[in-house]
PDB file of C-alpha atoms in Angstrom:
ATOM      1  CA  GLU A   1       9.388 -12.634  -9.710  1.00 76.00           C
ATOM      2  CA  LEU A   2       7.856  -9.237 -10.267  1.00 81.00           C
ATOM      3  CA  LYS A   3      10.141  -6.250  -9.913  1.00 90.00           C
ATOM      4  CA  VAL A   4       8.841  -2.708  -9.695  1.00 94.00           C
ATOM      5  CA  GLU A   5      11.426  -0.012 -10.184  1.00 96.00           C
ATOM      6  CA  GLN A   6      10.914   3.673  -9.645  1.00 97.00           C
ATOM      7  CA  ASN A   7      13.200   6.473 -10.594  1.00 96.00           C
ATOM      8  CA  PRO A   8      14.383   8.776  -9.425  1.00 97.00           C
ATOM      9  CA  LEU A   9      14.331   7.721  -5.764  1.00 96.00           C
ATOM     10  CA  PHE A  10      14.964  11.282  -4.653  1.00 96.00           C
ATOM     11  CA  LEU A  11      13.806  14.396  -6.427  1.00 95.00           C
ATOM     12  CA  SER A  12      14.441  17.972  -5.375  1.00 95.00           C
ATOM     13  CA  MET A  13      12.479  20.483  -7.403  1.00 91.00           C
ATOM     14  CA  GLN A  14      11.904  24.180  -7.436  1.00 94.00           C
ATOM     15  CA  GLU A  15       8.377  25.508  -7.281  1.00 95.00           C
ATOM     16  CA  GLY A  16       6.910  26.112 -10.689  1.00 95.00           C
ATOM     17  CA  LYS A  17       8.998  23.471 -12.443  1.00 95.00           C
ATOM     18  CA  ASN A  18       7.798  20.324 -14.204  1.00 96.00           C
ATOM     19  CA  TYR A  19       9.130  16.823 -13.704  1.00 95.00           C
ATOM     20  CA  THR A  20       8.276  13.162 -14.277  1.00 97.00           C
ATOM     21  CA  ILE A  21       8.588  10.099 -12.046  1.00 98.00           C
ATOM     22  CA  TYR A  22       8.949   6.769 -13.827  1.00 98.00           C
ATOM     23  CA  CYS A  23       7.724   3.350 -12.770  1.00 97.00           C
ATOM     24  CA  ASN A  24       8.892   0.239 -14.658  1.00 96.00           C
ATOM     25  CA  TYR A  25       7.689  -3.253 -13.896  1.00 94.00           C
ATOM     26  CA  SER A  26       8.934  -6.582 -15.094  1.00 91.00           C
ATOM     27  CA  THR A  27       5.821  -8.753 -15.513  1.00 84.00           C
ATOM     28  CA  THR A  28       2.590  -8.235 -17.389  1.00 80.00           C
ATOM     29  CA  SER A  29      -0.087  -6.502 -15.354  1.00 77.00           C
ATOM     30  CA  ASP A  30      -3.130  -4.502 -16.370  1.00 70.00           C
ATOM     31  CA  ARG A  31      -3.530  -2.461 -13.241  1.00 84.00           C
ATOM     32  CA  LEU A  32      -1.223   0.025 -11.623  1.00 91.00           C
ATOM     33  CA  TYR A  33      -1.690   2.371  -8.684  1.00 94.00           C
ATOM     34  CA  TRP A  34      -0.042   5.558  -7.510  1.00 96.00           C
ATOM     35  CA  TYR A  35      -0.028   6.438  -3.821  1.00 96.00           C
ATOM     36  CA  ARG A  36       1.238   9.413  -1.862  1.00 97.00           C
ATOM     37  CA  GLN A  37       2.687   9.151   1.644  1.00 96.00           C
ATOM     38  CA  ASP A  38       3.516  12.104   3.895  1.00 94.00           C
ATOM     39  CA  PRO A  39       6.151  11.535   6.615  1.00 89.00           C
ATOM     40  CA  GLY A  40       4.806   9.378   9.417  1.00 85.00           C
ATOM     41  CA  LYS A  41       1.441   9.083   7.699  1.00 89.00           C
ATOM     42  CA  SER A  42      -0.482   6.450   5.820  1.00 90.00           C
ATOM     43  CA  LEU A  43      -0.830   5.996   2.068  1.00 94.00           C
ATOM     44  CA  GLU A  44      -3.289   8.109   0.115  1.00 94.00           C
ATOM     45  CA  SER A  45      -4.602   6.754  -3.156  1.00 92.00           C
ATOM     46  CA  LEU A  46      -3.933   9.067  -6.099  1.00 95.00           C
ATOM     47  CA  PHE A  47      -4.645   7.109  -9.278  1.00 93.00           C
ATOM     48  CA  VAL A  48      -5.747   3.699 -10.494  1.00 91.00           C
ATOM     49  CA  LEU A  49      -4.741   2.884 -14.067  1.00 91.00           C
ATOM     50  CA  LEU A  50      -6.491  -0.132 -15.525  1.00 85.00           C
ATOM     51  CA  SER A  51      -5.746  -0.249 -19.235  1.00 82.00           C
ATOM     52  CA  ASN A  52      -3.104   0.481 -21.807  1.00 84.00           C
ATOM     53  CA  GLY A  53      -3.029   4.152 -22.693  1.00 86.00           C
ATOM     54  CA  ALA A  54      -4.936   5.173 -19.577  1.00 88.00           C
ATOM     55  CA  VAL A  55      -4.302   8.742 -18.518  1.00 92.00           C
ATOM     56  CA  LYS A  56      -5.666  10.344 -15.385  1.00 94.00           C
ATOM     57  CA  GLN A  57      -5.200  13.839 -14.040  1.00 95.00           C
ATOM     58  CA  GLU A  58      -5.848  15.426 -10.691  1.00 94.00           C
ATOM     59  CA  GLY A  59      -4.680  18.975 -10.161  1.00 95.00           C
ATOM     60  CA  ARG A  60      -0.973  19.256 -10.911  1.00 96.00           C
ATOM     61  CA  LEU A  61      -0.488  15.485 -11.172  1.00 97.00           C
ATOM     62  CA  MET A  62      -1.048  13.367 -14.252  1.00 98.00           C
ATOM     63  CA  ALA A  63      -0.494   9.623 -14.469  1.00 97.00           C
ATOM     64  CA  SER A  64      -0.278   7.429 -17.542  1.00 96.00           C
ATOM     65  CA  LEU A  65       0.132   3.730 -18.259  1.00 94.00           C
ATOM     66  CA  ASP A  66       1.781   1.935 -21.183  1.00 93.00           C
ATOM     67  CA  THR A  67       1.269  -1.781 -20.573  1.00 89.00           C
ATOM     68  CA  LYS A  68       3.278  -2.757 -23.655  1.00 91.00           C
ATOM     69  CA  ALA A  69       6.337  -0.920 -22.376  1.00 92.00           C
ATOM     70  CA  ARG A  70       5.448  -1.895 -18.781  1.00 92.00           C
ATOM     71  CA  LEU A  71       5.856   1.734 -17.844  1.00 95.00           C
ATOM     72  CA  SER A  72       3.838   4.232 -15.874  1.00 96.00           C
ATOM     73  CA  THR A  73       4.673   7.888 -15.424  1.00 97.00           C
ATOM     74  CA  LEU A  74       3.600  10.456 -12.862  1.00 98.00           C
ATOM     75  CA  HIS A  75       4.017  13.929 -14.273  1.00 98.00           C
ATOM     76  CA  ILE A  76       4.151  16.957 -12.017  1.00 97.00           C
ATOM     77  CA  THR A  77       3.229  20.306 -13.518  1.00 96.00           C
ATOM     78  CA  ALA A  78       4.254  23.613 -11.930  1.00 95.00           C
ATOM     79  CA  ALA A  79       5.214  22.023  -8.629  1.00 94.00           C
ATOM     80  CA  VAL A  80       4.177  23.597  -5.336  1.00 95.00           C
ATOM     81  CA  HIS A  81       5.518  22.945  -1.834  1.00 95.00           C
ATOM     82  CA  ASP A  82       2.375  21.031  -0.839  1.00 95.00           C
ATOM     83  CA  LEU A  83       3.338  18.262  -3.253  1.00 96.00           C
ATOM     84  CA  SER A  84       6.371  17.365  -1.133  1.00 97.00           C
ATOM     85  CA  ALA A  85       5.889  13.722  -0.108  1.00 97.00           C
ATOM     86  CA  THR A  86       6.950  10.207  -1.060  1.00 97.00           C
ATOM     87  CA  TYR A  87       5.180   8.777  -4.094  1.00 98.00           C
ATOM     88  CA  PHE A  88       4.825   5.038  -4.595  1.00 97.00           C
ATOM     89  CA  CYS A  89       3.709   3.145  -7.636  1.00 97.00           C
ATOM     90  CA  ALA A  90       2.281  -0.321  -7.054  1.00 95.00           C
ATOM     91  CA  VAL A  91       1.515  -3.106  -9.480  1.00 91.00           C
ATOM     92  CA  ASP A  92      -1.304  -5.526  -8.733  1.00 84.00           C
ATOM     93  CA  MET A  93      -0.155  -9.085  -9.257  1.00 78.00           C
ATOM     94  CA  ARG A  94      -3.431 -10.824  -8.646  1.00 71.00           C
ATOM     95  CA  LYS A  95      -3.394 -14.342  -7.305  1.00 64.00           C
ATOM     96  CA  ALA A  96      -6.009 -16.765  -8.543  1.00 62.00           C
ATOM     97  CA  MET A  97      -8.130 -18.268  -5.793  1.00 59.00           C
ATOM     98  CA  ASN A  98      -9.729 -21.688  -5.635  1.00 59.00           C
ATOM     99  CA  TYR A  99     -13.209 -20.194  -5.669  1.00 58.00           C
ATOM    100  CA  GLY A 100     -12.649 -18.820  -9.171  1.00 59.00           C
ATOM    101  CA  GLY A 101     -12.017 -15.252  -8.170  1.00 61.00           C
ATOM    102  CA  SER A 102      -8.701 -13.535  -7.687  1.00 64.00           C
ATOM    103  CA  GLN A 103      -7.035 -11.743  -4.823  1.00 68.00           C
ATOM    104  CA  GLY A 104      -5.339  -8.368  -4.982  1.00 72.00           C
ATOM    105  CA  ASN A 105      -1.610  -8.445  -4.287  1.00 80.00           C
ATOM    106  CA  LEU A 106       0.159  -5.080  -4.527  1.00 88.00           C
ATOM    107  CA  ILE A 107       3.874  -4.981  -5.170  1.00 91.00           C
ATOM    108  CA  PHE A 108       5.262  -1.538  -4.419  1.00 95.00           C
ATOM    109  CA  GLY A 109       8.164   0.327  -5.946  1.00 96.00           C
ATOM    110  CA  LYS A 110      10.754   1.766  -3.571  1.00 96.00           C
ATOM    111  CA  GLY A 111       9.142   5.185  -3.675  1.00 97.00           C
ATOM    112  CA  THR A 112      10.257   8.600  -4.876  1.00 97.00           C
ATOM    113  CA  LYS A 113      10.859  11.190  -2.192  1.00 97.00           C
ATOM    114  CA  LEU A 114       9.862  14.513  -3.668  1.00 96.00           C
ATOM    115  CA  SER A 115      10.970  17.783  -2.122  1.00 96.00           C
ATOM    116  CA  VAL A 116       9.648  21.007  -3.626  1.00 95.00           C
ATOM    117  CA  LYS A 117      11.552  24.108  -2.600  1.00 92.00           C
ATOM    118  CA  PRO A 118      10.538  27.751  -2.967  1.00 84.00           C
TER     119      PRO A 118
ATOM    120  CA  ASP B   1     -16.932   7.209   3.804  1.00 57.00           C
ATOM    121  CA  THR B   2     -13.546   5.869   2.708  1.00 62.00           C
ATOM    122  CA  GLU B   3     -12.076   5.518   6.152  1.00 89.00           C
ATOM    123  CA  VAL B   4     -10.073   2.695   7.600  1.00 95.00           C
ATOM    124  CA  THR B   5      -9.333   3.129  11.299  1.00 96.00           C
ATOM    125  CA  GLN B   6      -6.516   1.530  13.268  1.00 97.00           C
ATOM    126  CA  THR B   7      -5.789   1.346  16.978  1.00 97.00           C
ATOM    127  CA  PRO B   8      -3.566   2.033  18.732  1.00 97.00           C
ATOM    128  CA  LYS B   9      -1.639   4.724  16.877  1.00 95.00           C
ATOM    129  CA  HIS B  10       1.534   3.930  18.783  1.00 96.00           C
ATOM    130  CA  LEU B  11       2.559   0.807  20.662  1.00 97.00           C
ATOM    131  CA  VAL B  12       5.683   0.049  22.642  1.00 96.00           C
ATOM    132  CA  MET B  13       6.109  -3.518  23.818  1.00 94.00           C
ATOM    133  CA  GLY B  14       8.721  -5.808  25.249  1.00 92.00           C
ATOM    134  CA  MET B  15       9.784  -9.029  23.619  1.00 91.00           C
ATOM    135  CA  THR B  16       7.765 -11.098  26.106  1.00 90.00           C
ATOM    136  CA  ASN B  17       4.542  -9.115  25.788  1.00 91.00           C
ATOM    137  CA  LYS B  18       1.359 -10.078  23.985  1.00 95.00           C
ATOM    138  CA  LYS B  19      -0.494  -7.284  22.261  1.00 96.00           C
ATOM    139  CA  SER B  20      -3.000  -6.820  19.450  1.00 97.00           C
ATOM    140  CA  LEU B  21      -3.457  -4.334  16.648  1.00 98.00           C
ATOM    141  CA  LYS B  22      -6.977  -3.558  15.498  1.00 98.00           C
ATOM    142  CA  CYS B  23      -8.352  -2.393  12.170  1.00 98.00           C
ATOM    143  CA  GLU B  24     -11.919  -1.478  11.253  1.00 97.00           C
ATOM    144  CA  GLN B  25     -13.722  -0.396   8.101  1.00 95.00           C
ATOM    145  CA  HIS B  26     -17.378   0.216   7.351  1.00 89.00           C
ATOM    146  CA  MET B  27     -17.216   0.525   3.584  1.00 88.00           C
ATOM    147  CA  GLY B  28     -18.577  -2.954   2.983  1.00 88.00           C
ATOM    148  CA  HIS B  29     -15.211  -4.106   1.671  1.00 89.00           C
ATOM    149  CA  ARG B  30     -14.725  -7.864   1.762  1.00 87.00           C
ATOM    150  CA  ALA B  31     -10.933  -7.909   1.441  1.00 89.00           C
ATOM    151  CA  MET B  32      -8.654  -6.689   4.221  1.00 93.00           C
ATOM    152  CA  TYR B  33      -4.878  -6.559   4.343  1.00 94.00           C
ATOM    153  CA  TRP B  34      -1.989  -6.196   6.762  1.00 96.00           C
ATOM    154  CA  TYR B  35       1.216  -4.544   5.558  1.00 96.00           C
ATOM    155  CA  LYS B  36       4.503  -3.902   7.315  1.00 97.00           C
ATOM    156  CA  GLN B  37       6.503  -0.799   6.441  1.00 96.00           C
ATOM    157  CA  LYS B  38      10.015  -0.179   7.698  1.00 95.00           C
ATOM    158  CA  ALA B  39      11.419   3.341   7.688  1.00 92.00           C
ATOM    159  CA  LYS B  40      12.120   4.690   4.187  1.00 90.00           C
ATOM    160  CA  LYS B  41      10.941   1.447   2.599  1.00 94.00           C
ATOM    161  CA  PRO B  42       7.785   0.538   0.673  1.00 95.00           C
ATOM    162  CA  PRO B  43       4.983  -1.395   2.356  1.00 95.00           C
ATOM    163  CA  GLU B  44       5.309  -5.181   2.283  1.00 94.00           C
ATOM    164  CA  LEU B  45       2.251  -7.389   2.241  1.00 93.00           C
ATOM    165  CA  MET B  46       1.849  -9.717   5.216  1.00 95.00           C
ATOM    166  CA  PHE B  47      -1.670 -11.147   5.110  1.00 93.00           C
ATOM    167  CA  VAL B  48      -4.838 -10.909   3.061  1.00 91.00           C
ATOM    168  CA  TYR B  49      -8.332 -11.865   4.189  1.00 92.00           C
ATOM    169  CA  SER B  50     -11.052 -12.317   1.641  1.00 87.00           C
ATOM    170  CA  TYR B  51     -14.618 -12.870   2.841  1.00 87.00           C
ATOM    171  CA  GLU B  52     -13.262 -13.367   6.371  1.00 91.00           C
ATOM    172  CA  LYS B  53     -10.963 -16.177   5.287  1.00 90.00           C
ATOM    173  CA  LEU B  54      -7.190 -15.989   5.159  1.00 91.00           C
ATOM    174  CA  SER B  55      -6.268 -16.121   1.490  1.00 84.00           C
ATOM    175  CA  ILE B  56      -2.658 -14.956   1.437  1.00 81.00           C
ATOM    176  CA  ASN B  57       0.092 -15.376   4.046  1.00 84.00           C
ATOM    177  CA  GLU B  58       3.365 -14.065   2.732  1.00 84.00           C
ATOM    178  CA  SER B  59       5.527 -16.417   4.805  1.00 86.00           C
ATOM    179  CA  VAL B  60       5.104 -14.297   7.910  1.00 93.00           C
ATOM    180  CA  PRO B  61       6.617 -15.669  11.167  1.00 94.00           C
ATOM    181  CA  SER B  62       4.135 -17.273  13.545  1.00 94.00           C
ATOM    182  CA  ARG B  63       4.733 -14.591  16.163  1.00 95.00           C
ATOM    183  CA  PHE B  64       2.291 -12.578  14.026  1.00 97.00           C
ATOM    184  CA  SER B  65      -1.206 -14.063  14.104  1.00 96.00           C
ATOM    185  CA  PRO B  66      -4.016 -12.456  12.090  1.00 96.00           C
ATOM    186  CA  GLU B  67      -7.692 -12.766  12.885  1.00 97.00           C
ATOM    187  CA  CYS B  68     -10.795 -11.586  11.059  1.00 96.00           C
ATOM    188  CA  PRO B  69     -13.762 -11.789  13.476  1.00 95.00           C
ATOM    189  CA  ASN B  70     -16.199 -10.319  10.939  1.00 93.00           C
ATOM    190  CA  SER B  71     -16.258  -8.487   7.652  1.00 89.00           C
ATOM    191  CA  SER B  72     -15.518  -5.111   9.285  1.00 95.00           C
ATOM    192  CA  LEU B  73     -12.749  -6.047  11.676  1.00 97.00           C
ATOM    193  CA  LEU B  74      -9.202  -7.276  11.295  1.00 97.00           C
ATOM    194  CA  ASN B  75      -6.818  -7.967  14.155  1.00 98.00           C
ATOM    195  CA  LEU B  76      -3.127  -8.733  14.290  1.00 98.00           C
ATOM    196  CA  HIS B  77      -2.034 -10.538  17.437  1.00 97.00           C
ATOM    197  CA  LEU B  78       1.585 -10.080  18.440  1.00 97.00           C
ATOM    198  CA  HIS B  79       3.609 -12.367  20.675  1.00 95.00           C
ATOM    199  CA  ALA B  80       7.318 -12.719  21.395  1.00 94.00           C
ATOM    200  CA  LEU B  81       8.301 -10.094  18.855  1.00 94.00           C
ATOM    201  CA  GLN B  82      11.871  -9.097  18.084  1.00 95.00           C
ATOM    202  CA  PRO B  83      13.301  -5.569  17.906  1.00 96.00           C
ATOM    203  CA  GLU B  84      13.562  -5.905  14.126  1.00 96.00           C
ATOM    204  CA  ASP B  85       9.769  -6.173  14.016  1.00 97.00           C
ATOM    205  CA  SER B  86       9.576  -2.486  14.901  1.00 97.00           C
ATOM    206  CA  ALA B  87       7.801  -0.801  11.983  1.00 96.00           C
ATOM    207  CA  LEU B  88       4.643   0.932  10.841  1.00 96.00           C
ATOM    208  CA  TYR B  89       1.854  -1.618  10.447  1.00 97.00           C
ATOM    209  CA  LEU B  90      -0.733  -0.625   7.914  1.00 97.00           C
ATOM    210  CA  CYS B  91      -4.186  -2.077   7.424  1.00 97.00           C
ATOM    211  CA  ALA B  92      -6.010  -1.716   4.116  1.00 95.00           C
ATOM    212  CA  SER B  93      -9.307  -2.795   2.630  1.00 93.00           C
ATOM    213  CA  SER B  94     -10.763  -3.096  -0.845  1.00 89.00           C
ATOM    214  CA  GLN B  95     -13.835  -4.231  -2.660  1.00 83.00           C
ATOM    215  CA  GLU B  96     -13.386  -7.791  -3.827  1.00 70.00           C
ATOM    216  CA  SER B  97     -15.547  -9.978  -5.942  1.00 59.00           C
ATOM    217  CA  LEU B  98     -16.056 -13.669  -6.404  1.00 54.00           C
ATOM    218  CA  VAL B  99     -15.655 -13.139 -10.126  1.00 52.00           C
ATOM    219  CA  ARG B 100     -12.717 -11.716 -12.026  1.00 50.00           C
ATOM    220  CA  LEU B 101     -13.552  -8.016 -12.003  1.00 54.00           C
ATOM    221  CA  PRO B 102     -11.144  -5.096 -11.769  1.00 56.00           C
ATOM    222  CA  PRO B 103     -10.677  -4.356  -8.118  1.00 60.00           C
ATOM    223  CA  ASP B 104     -11.345  -1.145  -6.312  1.00 69.00           C
ATOM    224  CA  THR B 105      -8.421   0.683  -4.841  1.00 83.00           C
ATOM    225  CA  GLN B 106      -6.962  -0.497  -1.565  1.00 88.00           C
ATOM    226  CA  TYR B 107      -7.720   2.113   1.095  1.00 91.00           C
ATOM    227  CA  PHE B 108      -5.144   2.348   3.837  1.00 94.00           C
ATOM    228  CA  GLY B 109      -5.594   3.141   7.496  1.00 95.00           C
ATOM    229  CA  PRO B 110      -3.334   5.576   9.391  1.00 94.00           C
ATOM    230  CA  GLY B 111      -1.162   2.771  10.705  1.00 96.00           C
ATOM    231  CA  THR B 112       0.159   1.649  14.081  1.00 97.00           C
ATOM    232  CA  ARG B 113       3.752   2.567  14.806  1.00 96.00           C
ATOM    233  CA  LEU B 114       5.165  -0.380  16.735  1.00 97.00           C
ATOM    234  CA  THR B 115       8.359  -0.303  18.770  1.00 96.00           C
ATOM    235  CA  VAL B 116       9.704  -3.533  20.229  1.00 96.00           C
ATOM    236  CA  LEU B 117      12.213  -3.096  23.027  1.00 94.00           C
TER     237      LEU B 117
END
């Protein structure tokens, strides 16, 4: 059974500081996603990481994937209040279908609630 | 356009009611998903439709009945729900292929917040 573990689960940061959220998973997968969720809102896609060593950056967020270590990181640089949200990593455990294709099946981590304070 | 729409935004129902949640996308995606998210928890997959056929049912109770009338629409019919079914119900869609290709991202709708009294 696939387990996806995020840490920390809660993160209180000051503006301007850097920090990293970690996502470990227990079974081989070559695709990992990061989503952001604001309170009471839906999930917004941030990054899709599809290969070992993949690194993607958008603004103050940078995500990386090490498939050998089964580890993804989400690094926050010079945090600002607008980054306050819950961040989820999700691993795609695809299920093979009879027709020869495969079906996406996201398993989410518990989420990291980030609070950035002035 | 990367929009998935869901109606209604909020729904309050009694345990004897029958109601339906609706989801729509016009991105040409052929895979659509229903997730359930309890407060302060991650989303949990309920159902997956691929090319309008149910491909994954994650052991969801029969009081939840999905339906995919066409490639753009996904419904979730609710009947005889329990208070513990109160949650945010999220619909998502993604590009799928009949061959083993890396998938596109799953795009999520805004969700329906369901309260069962």
